[in-house]
mmCIF file of the C-alpha atoms, coordinates in Angstrom:
data_MODEL
# 
_entry.id   MODEL 
# 
loop_
_atom_site.group_PDB 
_atom_site.id 
_atom_site.type_symbol 
_atom_site.label_atom_id 
_atom_site.label_alt_id 
_atom_site.label_comp_id 
_atom_site.label_asym_id 
_atom_site.label_entity_id 
_atom_site.label_seq_id 
_atom_site.pdbx_PDB_ins_code 
_atom_site.Cartn_x 
_atom_site.Cartn_y 
_atom_site.Cartn_z 
_atom_site.occupancy 
_atom_site.B_iso_or_equiv 
_atom_site.pdbx_formal_charge 
_atom_site.auth_seq_id 
_atom_site.auth_comp_id 
_atom_site.auth_asym_id 
_atom_site.auth_atom_id 
_atom_site.pdbx_PDB_model_num 
ATOM 1   C CA . MET A 1 1   ? 0.000  0.000  0.000   1.00 0.00 ? 1   MET A CA 1 
ATOM 2   C CA . PRO A 1 2   ? 1.452  3.402  -0.947  1.00 0.00 ? 2   PRO A CA 1 
ATOM 3   C CA . LYS A 1 3   ? 1.758  5.888  1.839   1.00 0.00 ? 3   LYS A CA 1 
ATOM 4   C CA . ILE A 1 4   ? -0.961 8.516  1.979   1.00 0.00 ? 4   ILE A CA 1 
ATOM 5   C CA . GLY A 1 5   ? 0.250  11.810 0.544   1.00 0.00 ? 5   GLY A CA 1 
ATOM 6   C CA . MET A 1 6   ? 3.062  10.258 -1.482  1.00 0.00 ? 6   MET A CA 1 
ATOM 7   C CA . GLU A 1 7   ? 1.405  10.663 -4.891  1.00 0.00 ? 7   GLU A CA 1 
ATOM 8   C CA . PRO A 1 8   ? 1.991  14.443 -5.264  1.00 0.00 ? 8   PRO A CA 1 
ATOM 9   C CA . LEU A 1 9   ? 5.629  13.979 -4.232  1.00 0.00 ? 9   LEU A CA 1 
ATOM 10  C CA . ARG A 1 10  ? 6.217  11.105 -6.624  1.00 0.00 ? 10  ARG A CA 1 
ATOM 11  C CA . ARG A 1 11  ? 4.445  12.872 -9.463  1.00 0.00 ? 11  ARG A CA 1 
ATOM 12  C CA . GLN A 1 12  ? 6.718  15.882 -8.934  1.00 0.00 ? 12  GLN A CA 1 
ATOM 13  C CA . GLN A 1 13  ? 9.788  13.636 -8.773  1.00 0.00 ? 13  GLN A CA 1 
ATOM 14  C CA . LEU A 1 14  ? 8.860  12.109 -12.122 1.00 0.00 ? 14  LEU A CA 1 
ATOM 15  C CA . ILE A 1 15  ? 8.151  15.483 -13.714 1.00 0.00 ? 15  ILE A CA 1 
ATOM 16  C CA . GLN A 1 16  ? 11.495 16.870 -12.561 1.00 0.00 ? 16  GLN A CA 1 
ATOM 17  C CA . ALA A 1 17  ? 13.237 13.707 -13.737 1.00 0.00 ? 17  ALA A CA 1 
ATOM 18  C CA . THR A 1 18  ? 11.573 14.085 -17.136 1.00 0.00 ? 18  THR A CA 1 
ATOM 19  C CA . ILE A 1 19  ? 12.800 17.656 -17.474 1.00 0.00 ? 19  ILE A CA 1 
ATOM 20  C CA . ASP A 1 20  ? 16.326 16.603 -16.502 1.00 0.00 ? 20  ASP A CA 1 
ATOM 21  C CA . VAL A 1 21  ? 16.400 13.579 -18.819 1.00 0.00 ? 21  VAL A CA 1 
ATOM 22  C CA . VAL A 1 22  ? 14.929 15.458 -21.792 1.00 0.00 ? 22  VAL A CA 1 
ATOM 23  C CA . ALA A 1 23  ? 17.585 18.142 -21.257 1.00 0.00 ? 23  ALA A CA 1 
ATOM 24  C CA . GLU A 1 24  ? 20.284 15.451 -21.272 1.00 0.00 ? 24  GLU A CA 1 
ATOM 25  C CA . VAL A 1 25  ? 19.209 13.178 -24.145 1.00 0.00 ? 25  VAL A CA 1 
ATOM 26  C CA . GLY A 1 26  ? 16.322 14.888 -25.942 1.00 0.00 ? 26  GLY A CA 1 
ATOM 27  C CA . LEU A 1 27  ? 12.664 13.986 -26.113 1.00 0.00 ? 27  LEU A CA 1 
ATOM 28  C CA . GLN A 1 28  ? 13.052 10.891 -28.259 1.00 0.00 ? 28  GLN A CA 1 
ATOM 29  C CA . GLY A 1 29  ? 15.852 9.522  -26.094 1.00 0.00 ? 29  GLY A CA 1 
ATOM 30  C CA . ALA A 1 30  ? 13.937 10.095 -22.852 1.00 0.00 ? 30  ALA A CA 1 
ATOM 31  C CA . THR A 1 31  ? 12.735 6.550  -22.246 1.00 0.00 ? 31  THR A CA 1 
ATOM 32  C CA . ILE A 1 32  ? 10.522 5.470  -19.375 1.00 0.00 ? 32  ILE A CA 1 
ATOM 33  C CA . ASN A 1 33  ? 13.420 3.528  -17.881 1.00 0.00 ? 33  ASN A CA 1 
ATOM 34  C CA . LEU A 1 34  ? 15.743 6.535  -17.978 1.00 0.00 ? 34  LEU A CA 1 
ATOM 35  C CA . ILE A 1 35  ? 13.137 8.799  -16.405 1.00 0.00 ? 35  ILE A CA 1 
ATOM 36  C CA . SER A 1 36  ? 12.131 6.371  -13.678 1.00 0.00 ? 36  SER A CA 1 
ATOM 37  C CA . GLY A 1 37  ? 15.789 5.635  -12.960 1.00 0.00 ? 37  GLY A CA 1 
ATOM 38  C CA . LYS A 1 38  ? 16.557 9.343  -12.627 1.00 0.00 ? 38  LYS A CA 1 
ATOM 39  C CA . ALA A 1 39  ? 13.611 9.691  -10.226 1.00 0.00 ? 39  ALA A CA 1 
ATOM 40  C CA . GLY A 1 40  ? 14.621 6.589  -8.270  1.00 0.00 ? 40  GLY A CA 1 
ATOM 41  C CA . LEU A 1 41  ? 11.189 5.037  -8.823  1.00 0.00 ? 41  LEU A CA 1 
ATOM 42  C CA . SER A 1 42  ? 9.865  1.974  -10.629 1.00 0.00 ? 42  SER A CA 1 
ATOM 43  C CA . SER A 1 43  ? 8.951  2.378  -14.296 1.00 0.00 ? 43  SER A CA 1 
ATOM 44  C CA . GLY A 1 44  ? 5.449  1.046  -13.691 1.00 0.00 ? 44  GLY A CA 1 
ATOM 45  C CA . ILE A 1 45  ? 4.571  4.051  -11.557 1.00 0.00 ? 45  ILE A CA 1 
ATOM 46  C CA . ILE A 1 46  ? 4.670  6.277  -14.653 1.00 0.00 ? 46  ILE A CA 1 
ATOM 47  C CA . SER A 1 47  ? 1.760  4.376  -16.174 1.00 0.00 ? 47  SER A CA 1 
ATOM 48  C CA . HIS A 1 48  ? -0.016 4.405  -12.818 1.00 0.00 ? 48  HIS A CA 1 
ATOM 49  C CA . TYR A 1 49  ? 0.196  8.180  -12.347 1.00 0.00 ? 49  TYR A CA 1 
ATOM 50  C CA . PHE A 1 50  ? 0.325  9.494  -15.927 1.00 0.00 ? 50  PHE A CA 1 
ATOM 51  C CA . GLY A 1 51  ? -0.965 6.715  -18.171 1.00 0.00 ? 51  GLY A CA 1 
ATOM 52  C CA . GLY A 1 52  ? 2.404  6.417  -19.908 1.00 0.00 ? 52  GLY A CA 1 
ATOM 53  C CA . LYS A 1 53  ? 5.246  8.512  -21.279 1.00 0.00 ? 53  LYS A CA 1 
ATOM 54  C CA . GLN A 1 54  ? 3.004  10.818 -23.315 1.00 0.00 ? 54  GLN A CA 1 
ATOM 55  C CA . GLY A 1 55  ? 0.965  11.772 -20.282 1.00 0.00 ? 55  GLY A CA 1 
ATOM 56  C CA . LEU A 1 56  ? 4.155  12.431 -18.325 1.00 0.00 ? 56  LEU A CA 1 
ATOM 57  C CA . ILE A 1 57  ? 5.562  14.608 -21.107 1.00 0.00 ? 57  ILE A CA 1 
ATOM 58  C CA . GLU A 1 58  ? 2.356  16.663 -21.191 1.00 0.00 ? 58  GLU A CA 1 
ATOM 59  C CA . ALA A 1 59  ? 2.402  17.022 -17.388 1.00 0.00 ? 59  ALA A CA 1 
ATOM 60  C CA . SER A 1 60  ? 5.995  18.246 -17.592 1.00 0.00 ? 60  SER A CA 1 
ATOM 61  C CA . VAL A 1 61  ? 5.027  20.937 -20.104 1.00 0.00 ? 61  VAL A CA 1 
ATOM 62  C CA . ARG A 1 62  ? 2.196  22.034 -17.824 1.00 0.00 ? 62  ARG A CA 1 
ATOM 63  C CA . HIS A 1 63  ? 4.719  22.225 -14.977 1.00 0.00 ? 63  HIS A CA 1 
ATOM 64  C CA . LEU A 1 64  ? 6.914  24.580 -17.008 1.00 0.00 ? 64  LEU A CA 1 
ATOM 65  C CA . LEU A 1 65  ? 3.860  26.682 -17.824 1.00 0.00 ? 65  LEU A CA 1 
ATOM 66  C CA . ASP A 1 66  ? 2.867  26.761 -14.162 1.00 0.00 ? 66  ASP A CA 1 
ATOM 67  C CA . GLN A 1 67  ? 6.358  27.895 -13.195 1.00 0.00 ? 67  GLN A CA 1 
ATOM 68  C CA . LEU A 1 68  ? 6.048  30.773 -15.649 1.00 0.00 ? 68  LEU A CA 1 
ATOM 69  C CA . LYS A 1 69  ? 2.624  31.761 -14.316 1.00 0.00 ? 69  LYS A CA 1 
ATOM 70  C CA . ASP A 1 70  ? 3.670  31.454 -10.665 1.00 0.00 ? 70  ASP A CA 1 
ATOM 71  C CA . SER A 1 71  ? 6.750  33.600 -11.258 1.00 0.00 ? 71  SER A CA 1 
ATOM 72  C CA . LEU A 1 72  ? 4.545  36.427 -12.522 1.00 0.00 ? 72  LEU A CA 1 
ATOM 73  C CA . LEU A 1 73  ? 1.939  36.044 -9.781  1.00 0.00 ? 73  LEU A CA 1 
ATOM 74  C CA . SER A 1 74  ? 4.606  36.188 -7.097  1.00 0.00 ? 74  SER A CA 1 
ATOM 75  C CA . GLN A 1 75  ? 5.605  39.635 -8.367  1.00 0.00 ? 75  GLN A CA 1 
ATOM 76  C CA . VAL A 1 76  ? 2.155  41.174 -8.824  1.00 0.00 ? 76  VAL A CA 1 
ATOM 77  C CA . SER A 1 77  ? -0.111 39.470 -6.260  1.00 0.00 ? 77  SER A CA 1 
ATOM 78  C CA . HIS A 1 78  ? 0.670  41.944 -3.460  1.00 0.00 ? 78  HIS A CA 1 
ATOM 79  C CA . GLY A 1 79  ? -1.513 44.621 -5.076  1.00 0.00 ? 79  GLY A CA 1 
ATOM 80  C CA . ASN A 1 80  ? -0.840 48.284 -5.892  1.00 0.00 ? 80  ASN A CA 1 
ATOM 81  C CA . VAL A 1 81  ? 1.157  47.286 -8.972  1.00 0.00 ? 81  VAL A CA 1 
ATOM 82  C CA . SER A 1 82  ? 1.034  49.840 -11.769 1.00 0.00 ? 82  SER A CA 1 
ATOM 83  C CA . PRO A 1 83  ? 0.394  48.669 -15.346 1.00 0.00 ? 83  PRO A CA 1 
ATOM 84  C CA . THR A 1 84  ? 3.968  49.564 -16.282 1.00 0.00 ? 84  THR A CA 1 
ATOM 85  C CA . ASP A 1 85  ? 5.407  47.634 -13.334 1.00 0.00 ? 85  ASP A CA 1 
ATOM 86  C CA . ARG A 1 86  ? 3.251  44.669 -14.262 1.00 0.00 ? 86  ARG A CA 1 
ATOM 87  C CA . LEU A 1 87  ? 4.625  44.761 -17.809 1.00 0.00 ? 87  LEU A CA 1 
ATOM 88  C CA . MET A 1 88  ? 8.160  44.748 -16.436 1.00 0.00 ? 88  MET A CA 1 
ATOM 89  C CA . ALA A 1 89  ? 7.214  41.797 -14.205 1.00 0.00 ? 89  ALA A CA 1 
ATOM 90  C CA . ILE A 1 90  ? 5.931  39.861 -17.225 1.00 0.00 ? 90  ILE A CA 1 
ATOM 91  C CA . ILE A 1 91  ? 9.316  40.230 -18.867 1.00 0.00 ? 91  ILE A CA 1 
ATOM 92  C CA . ASP A 1 92  ? 11.138 39.315 -15.655 1.00 0.00 ? 92  ASP A CA 1 
ATOM 93  C CA . SER A 1 93  ? 9.076  36.136 -15.332 1.00 0.00 ? 93  SER A CA 1 
ATOM 94  C CA . ASN A 1 94  ? 9.952  35.063 -18.875 1.00 0.00 ? 94  ASN A CA 1 
ATOM 95  C CA . PHE A 1 95  ? 13.651 35.624 -18.224 1.00 0.00 ? 95  PHE A CA 1 
ATOM 96  C CA . SER A 1 96  ? 13.631 34.335 -14.631 1.00 0.00 ? 96  SER A CA 1 
ATOM 97  C CA . PRO A 1 97  ? 16.460 32.146 -13.313 1.00 0.00 ? 97  PRO A CA 1 
ATOM 98  C CA . PHE A 1 98  ? 14.277 29.062 -13.751 1.00 0.00 ? 98  PHE A CA 1 
ATOM 99  C CA . GLN A 1 99  ? 13.289 29.877 -17.346 1.00 0.00 ? 99  GLN A CA 1 
ATOM 100 C CA . ARG A 1 100 ? 16.929 30.456 -18.254 1.00 0.00 ? 100 ARG A CA 1 
ATOM 101 C CA . SER A 1 101 ? 18.227 27.350 -16.437 1.00 0.00 ? 101 SER A CA 1 
ATOM 102 C CA . ASP A 1 102 ? 19.959 24.727 -18.564 1.00 0.00 ? 102 ASP A CA 1 
ATOM 103 C CA . SER A 1 103 ? 17.356 22.030 -17.925 1.00 0.00 ? 103 SER A CA 1 
ATOM 104 C CA . ALA A 1 104 ? 14.373 24.307 -18.601 1.00 0.00 ? 104 ALA A CA 1 
ATOM 105 C CA . THR A 1 105 ? 15.784 25.854 -21.774 1.00 0.00 ? 105 THR A CA 1 
ATOM 106 C CA . LYS A 1 106 ? 16.771 22.551 -23.362 1.00 0.00 ? 106 LYS A CA 1 
ATOM 107 C CA . THR A 1 107 ? 13.456 20.981 -22.406 1.00 0.00 ? 107 THR A CA 1 
ATOM 108 C CA . TRP A 1 108 ? 11.462 23.925 -23.807 1.00 0.00 ? 108 TRP A CA 1 
ATOM 109 C CA . LEU A 1 109 ? 13.334 23.615 -27.110 1.00 0.00 ? 109 LEU A CA 1 
ATOM 110 C CA . CYS A 1 110 ? 12.598 19.879 -27.293 1.00 0.00 ? 110 CYS A CA 1 
ATOM 111 C CA . PHE A 1 111 ? 8.932  20.429 -26.535 1.00 0.00 ? 111 PHE A CA 1 
ATOM 112 C CA . TRP A 1 112 ? 8.631  23.213 -29.115 1.00 0.00 ? 112 TRP A CA 1 
ATOM 113 C CA . ALA A 1 113 ? 10.172 21.005 -31.803 1.00 0.00 ? 113 ALA A CA 1 
ATOM 114 C CA . GLN A 1 114 ? 7.874  18.099 -30.939 1.00 0.00 ? 114 GLN A CA 1 
ATOM 115 C CA . ALA A 1 115 ? 4.812  20.380 -30.856 1.00 0.00 ? 115 ALA A CA 1 
ATOM 116 C CA . MET A 1 116 ? 4.941  20.488 -34.660 1.00 0.00 ? 116 MET A CA 1 
ATOM 117 C CA . HIS A 1 117 ? 4.072  16.770 -34.650 1.00 0.00 ? 117 HIS A CA 1 
ATOM 118 C CA . ASP A 1 118 ? 1.978  16.449 -31.476 1.00 0.00 ? 118 ASP A CA 1 
ATOM 119 C CA . ASN A 1 119 ? -1.474 17.997 -31.194 1.00 0.00 ? 119 ASN A CA 1 
ATOM 120 C CA . GLU A 1 120 ? -1.554 18.183 -27.384 1.00 0.00 ? 120 GLU A CA 1 
ATOM 121 C CA . LEU A 1 121 ? 1.885  19.777 -27.125 1.00 0.00 ? 121 LEU A CA 1 
ATOM 122 C CA . ARG A 1 122 ? 0.864  22.207 -29.854 1.00 0.00 ? 122 ARG A CA 1 
ATOM 123 C CA . ARG A 1 123 ? -2.246 23.060 -27.879 1.00 0.00 ? 123 ARG A CA 1 
ATOM 124 C CA . LEU A 1 124 ? -0.195 23.689 -24.747 1.00 0.00 ? 124 LEU A CA 1 
ATOM 125 C CA . GLN A 1 125 ? 2.207  25.890 -26.678 1.00 0.00 ? 125 GLN A CA 1 
ATOM 126 C CA . ASN A 1 126 ? -0.732 27.871 -28.046 1.00 0.00 ? 126 ASN A CA 1 
ATOM 127 C CA . VAL A 1 127 ? -2.010 28.299 -24.484 1.00 0.00 ? 127 VAL A CA 1 
ATOM 128 C CA . ASN A 1 128 ? 1.393  29.655 -23.509 1.00 0.00 ? 128 ASN A CA 1 
ATOM 129 C CA . SER A 1 129 ? 1.487  32.082 -26.442 1.00 0.00 ? 129 SER A CA 1 
ATOM 130 C CA . ARG A 1 130 ? -2.053 33.340 -25.879 1.00 0.00 ? 130 ARG A CA 1 
ATOM 131 C CA . ARG A 1 131 ? -1.423 33.813 -22.159 1.00 0.00 ? 131 ARG A CA 1 
ATOM 132 C CA . LEU A 1 132 ? 1.654  35.941 -22.822 1.00 0.00 ? 132 LEU A CA 1 
ATOM 133 C CA . VAL A 1 133 ? -0.169 38.177 -25.291 1.00 0.00 ? 133 VAL A CA 1 
ATOM 134 C CA . SER A 1 134 ? -3.208 38.421 -22.995 1.00 0.00 ? 134 SER A CA 1 
ATOM 135 C CA . ASN A 1 135 ? -1.090 39.444 -20.004 1.00 0.00 ? 135 ASN A CA 1 
ATOM 136 C CA . LEU A 1 136 ? 0.708  42.089 -22.016 1.00 0.00 ? 136 LEU A CA 1 
ATOM 137 C CA . ARG A 1 137 ? -2.500 43.392 -23.578 1.00 0.00 ? 137 ARG A CA 1 
ATOM 138 C CA . PHE A 1 138 ? -4.261 43.648 -20.203 1.00 0.00 ? 138 PHE A CA 1 
ATOM 139 C CA . SER A 1 139 ? -1.660 46.062 -18.848 1.00 0.00 ? 139 SER A CA 1 
ATOM 140 C CA . LEU A 1 140 ? -1.131 47.954 -22.092 1.00 0.00 ? 140 LEU A CA 1 
ATOM 141 C CA . LYS A 1 141 ? -4.884 48.655 -22.395 1.00 0.00 ? 141 LYS A CA 1 
ATOM 142 C CA . ALA A 1 142 ? -4.643 50.625 -19.153 1.00 0.00 ? 142 ALA A CA 1 
ATOM 143 C CA . LEU A 1 143 ? -2.058 52.869 -20.785 1.00 0.00 ? 143 LEU A CA 1 
ATOM 144 C CA . MET A 1 144 ? -3.184 53.387 -24.379 1.00 0.00 ? 144 MET A CA 1 
ATOM 145 C CA . GLU A 1 145 ? -5.911 52.824 -26.959 1.00 0.00 ? 145 GLU A CA 1 
ATOM 146 C CA . ARG A 1 146 ? -7.190 49.256 -27.276 1.00 0.00 ? 146 ARG A CA 1 
ATOM 147 C CA . GLU A 1 147 ? -6.123 48.798 -30.900 1.00 0.00 ? 147 GLU A CA 1 
ATOM 148 C CA . LYS A 1 148 ? -2.605 50.054 -30.230 1.00 0.00 ? 148 LYS A CA 1 
ATOM 149 C CA . ALA A 1 149 ? -2.384 47.909 -27.069 1.00 0.00 ? 149 ALA A CA 1 
ATOM 150 C CA . GLU A 1 150 ? -3.279 44.807 -29.100 1.00 0.00 ? 150 GLU A CA 1 
ATOM 151 C CA . GLN A 1 151 ? -0.623 45.561 -31.687 1.00 0.00 ? 151 GLN A CA 1 
ATOM 152 C CA . ILE A 1 152 ? 2.127  46.283 -29.169 1.00 0.00 ? 152 ILE A CA 1 
ATOM 153 C CA . ALA A 1 153 ? 1.200  43.197 -27.142 1.00 0.00 ? 153 ALA A CA 1 
ATOM 154 C CA . GLN A 1 154 ? 1.684  41.021 -30.229 1.00 0.00 ? 154 GLN A CA 1 
ATOM 155 C CA . TYR A 1 155 ? 5.005  42.682 -31.082 1.00 0.00 ? 155 TYR A CA 1 
ATOM 156 C CA . SER A 1 156 ? 6.236  42.475 -27.486 1.00 0.00 ? 156 SER A CA 1 
ATOM 157 C CA . ALA A 1 157 ? 5.372  38.783 -27.209 1.00 0.00 ? 157 ALA A CA 1 
ATOM 158 C CA . ALA A 1 158 ? 7.290  38.085 -30.409 1.00 0.00 ? 158 ALA A CA 1 
ATOM 159 C CA . LEU A 1 159 ? 10.271 40.031 -29.060 1.00 0.00 ? 159 LEU A CA 1 
ATOM 160 C CA . ILE A 1 160 ? 10.229 38.138 -25.775 1.00 0.00 ? 160 ILE A CA 1 
ATOM 161 C CA . ASP A 1 161 ? 10.073 34.739 -27.505 1.00 0.00 ? 161 ASP A CA 1 
ATOM 162 C CA . GLY A 1 162 ? 12.660 35.705 -30.093 1.00 0.00 ? 162 GLY A CA 1 
ATOM 163 C CA . PHE A 1 163 ? 15.163 37.161 -27.652 1.00 0.00 ? 163 PHE A CA 1 
ATOM 164 C CA . TRP A 1 164 ? 14.671 34.177 -25.312 1.00 0.00 ? 164 TRP A CA 1 
ATOM 165 C CA . LEU A 1 165 ? 15.486 31.798 -28.159 1.00 0.00 ? 165 LEU A CA 1 
ATOM 166 C CA . ARG A 1 166 ? 18.529 33.793 -29.255 1.00 0.00 ? 166 ARG A CA 1 
ATOM 167 C CA . SER A 1 167 ? 19.758 33.848 -25.669 1.00 0.00 ? 167 SER A CA 1 
ATOM 168 C CA . VAL A 1 168 ? 19.383 30.086 -25.321 1.00 0.00 ? 168 VAL A CA 1 
ATOM 169 C CA . LEU A 1 169 ? 21.425 29.526 -28.471 1.00 0.00 ? 169 LEU A CA 1 
ATOM 170 C CA . SER A 1 170 ? 24.093 32.024 -27.459 1.00 0.00 ? 170 SER A CA 1 
ATOM 171 C CA . GLU A 1 171 ? 27.476 30.925 -26.131 1.00 0.00 ? 171 GLU A CA 1 
ATOM 172 C CA . SER A 1 172 ? 27.301 33.673 -23.494 1.00 0.00 ? 172 SER A CA 1 
ATOM 173 C CA . THR A 1 173 ? 23.854 32.735 -22.209 1.00 0.00 ? 173 THR A CA 1 
ATOM 174 C CA . ALA A 1 174 ? 23.676 34.659 -18.915 1.00 0.00 ? 174 ALA A CA 1 
ATOM 175 C CA . GLN A 1 175 ? 24.862 37.908 -20.488 1.00 0.00 ? 175 GLN A CA 1 
ATOM 176 C CA . LYS A 1 176 ? 22.515 37.472 -23.450 1.00 0.00 ? 176 LYS A CA 1 
ATOM 177 C CA . PHE A 1 177 ? 19.531 36.811 -21.203 1.00 0.00 ? 177 PHE A CA 1 
ATOM 178 C CA . ASP A 1 178 ? 20.193 39.987 -19.217 1.00 0.00 ? 178 ASP A CA 1 
ATOM 179 C CA . GLN A 1 179 ? 20.614 41.986 -22.396 1.00 0.00 ? 179 GLN A CA 1 
ATOM 180 C CA . ALA A 1 180 ? 17.453 40.478 -23.909 1.00 0.00 ? 180 ALA A CA 1 
ATOM 181 C CA . SER A 1 181 ? 15.417 41.395 -20.853 1.00 0.00 ? 181 SER A CA 1 
ATOM 182 C CA . ARG A 1 182 ? 16.648 44.990 -21.024 1.00 0.00 ? 182 ARG A CA 1 
ATOM 183 C CA . PHE A 1 183 ? 15.850 45.257 -24.745 1.00 0.00 ? 183 PHE A CA 1 
ATOM 184 C CA . CYS A 1 184 ? 12.289 43.963 -24.246 1.00 0.00 ? 184 CYS A CA 1 
ATOM 185 C CA . LYS A 1 185 ? 11.681 46.327 -21.351 1.00 0.00 ? 185 LYS A CA 1 
ATOM 186 C CA . GLN A 1 186 ? 13.047 49.289 -23.273 1.00 0.00 ? 186 GLN A CA 1 
ATOM 187 C CA . TYR A 1 187 ? 10.826 48.523 -26.257 1.00 0.00 ? 187 TYR A CA 1 
ATOM 188 C CA . ILE A 1 188 ? 7.701  48.503 -24.085 1.00 0.00 ? 188 ILE A CA 1 
ATOM 189 C CA . LEU A 1 189 ? 8.744  51.673 -22.270 1.00 0.00 ? 189 LEU A CA 1 
ATOM 190 C CA . ASP A 1 190 ? 9.374  53.381 -25.604 1.00 0.00 ? 190 ASP A CA 1 
ATOM 191 C CA . MET A 1 191 ? 5.939  52.318 -26.863 1.00 0.00 ? 191 MET A CA 1 
ATOM 192 C CA . ILE A 1 192 ? 4.277  53.612 -23.709 1.00 0.00 ? 192 ILE A CA 1 
ATOM 193 C CA . GLU A 1 193 ? 6.068  56.939 -24.095 1.00 0.00 ? 193 GLU A CA 1 
ATOM 194 C CA . GLN A 1 194 ? 5.072  57.160 -27.736 1.00 0.00 ? 194 GLN A CA 1 
ATOM 195 C CA . HIS A 1 195 ? 1.495  55.891 -27.563 1.00 0.00 ? 195 HIS A CA 1 
ATOM 196 C CA . GLY A 1 196 ? 0.462  56.215 -23.937 1.00 0.00 ? 196 GLY A CA 1 
ATOM 197 C CA . ALA A 1 197 ? -2.789 58.050 -23.258 1.00 0.00 ? 197 ALA A CA 1 
ATOM 198 C CA . ALA A 1 198 ? -0.992 60.515 -20.989 1.00 0.00 ? 198 ALA A CA 1 
ATOM 199 C CA . ASN A 1 199 ? 0.926  61.751 -24.019 1.00 0.00 ? 199 ASN A CA 1 
ATOM 200 C CA . HIS A 1 200 ? -2.188 62.346 -26.148 1.00 0.00 ? 200 HIS A CA 1 
ATOM 201 C CA . VAL A 1 201 ? -4.512 64.335 -23.919 1.00 0.00 ? 201 VAL A CA 1 
# 
């Protein structure tokens, strides 16, 4: 009989092991045996908790998405956050230490590549993209016209994704991530200065 309360712990162990193994050997090389061995658990428990490797892969993507969401919430949940500060927090969450870690970056890249061939991973990636644009748009709408906020939200999301990818592929990753974050923030600040309602009254 499994101990009561062990399932959440074991599920998290397997998810973390999946992220680590995918980072080491890629998605195709991440076998059930490698993942369970990394977690120090039996391979059969993957089927028990996740229904198989595919279910575990999808749960791992959701974990990465949750980490991104939680990073933002931790910065803005205390209230009295201005729209501009919230926009800066969105960028910080996308370039957080976790999102720039070796295991997370390699795993994200593997998931993105596989999403072209996997409907559920594609759906999860679309959720991620829509959430980023929605978060940006929400704060920008408080600062400028709706149509302009929509446009800048789309551009900003593309910049964030593009600079994140370039940083991952850079040989000087830490420096590139810091630079990318600054560039994205400066773009948004420039757009607020140029199109903000306060400048057109």
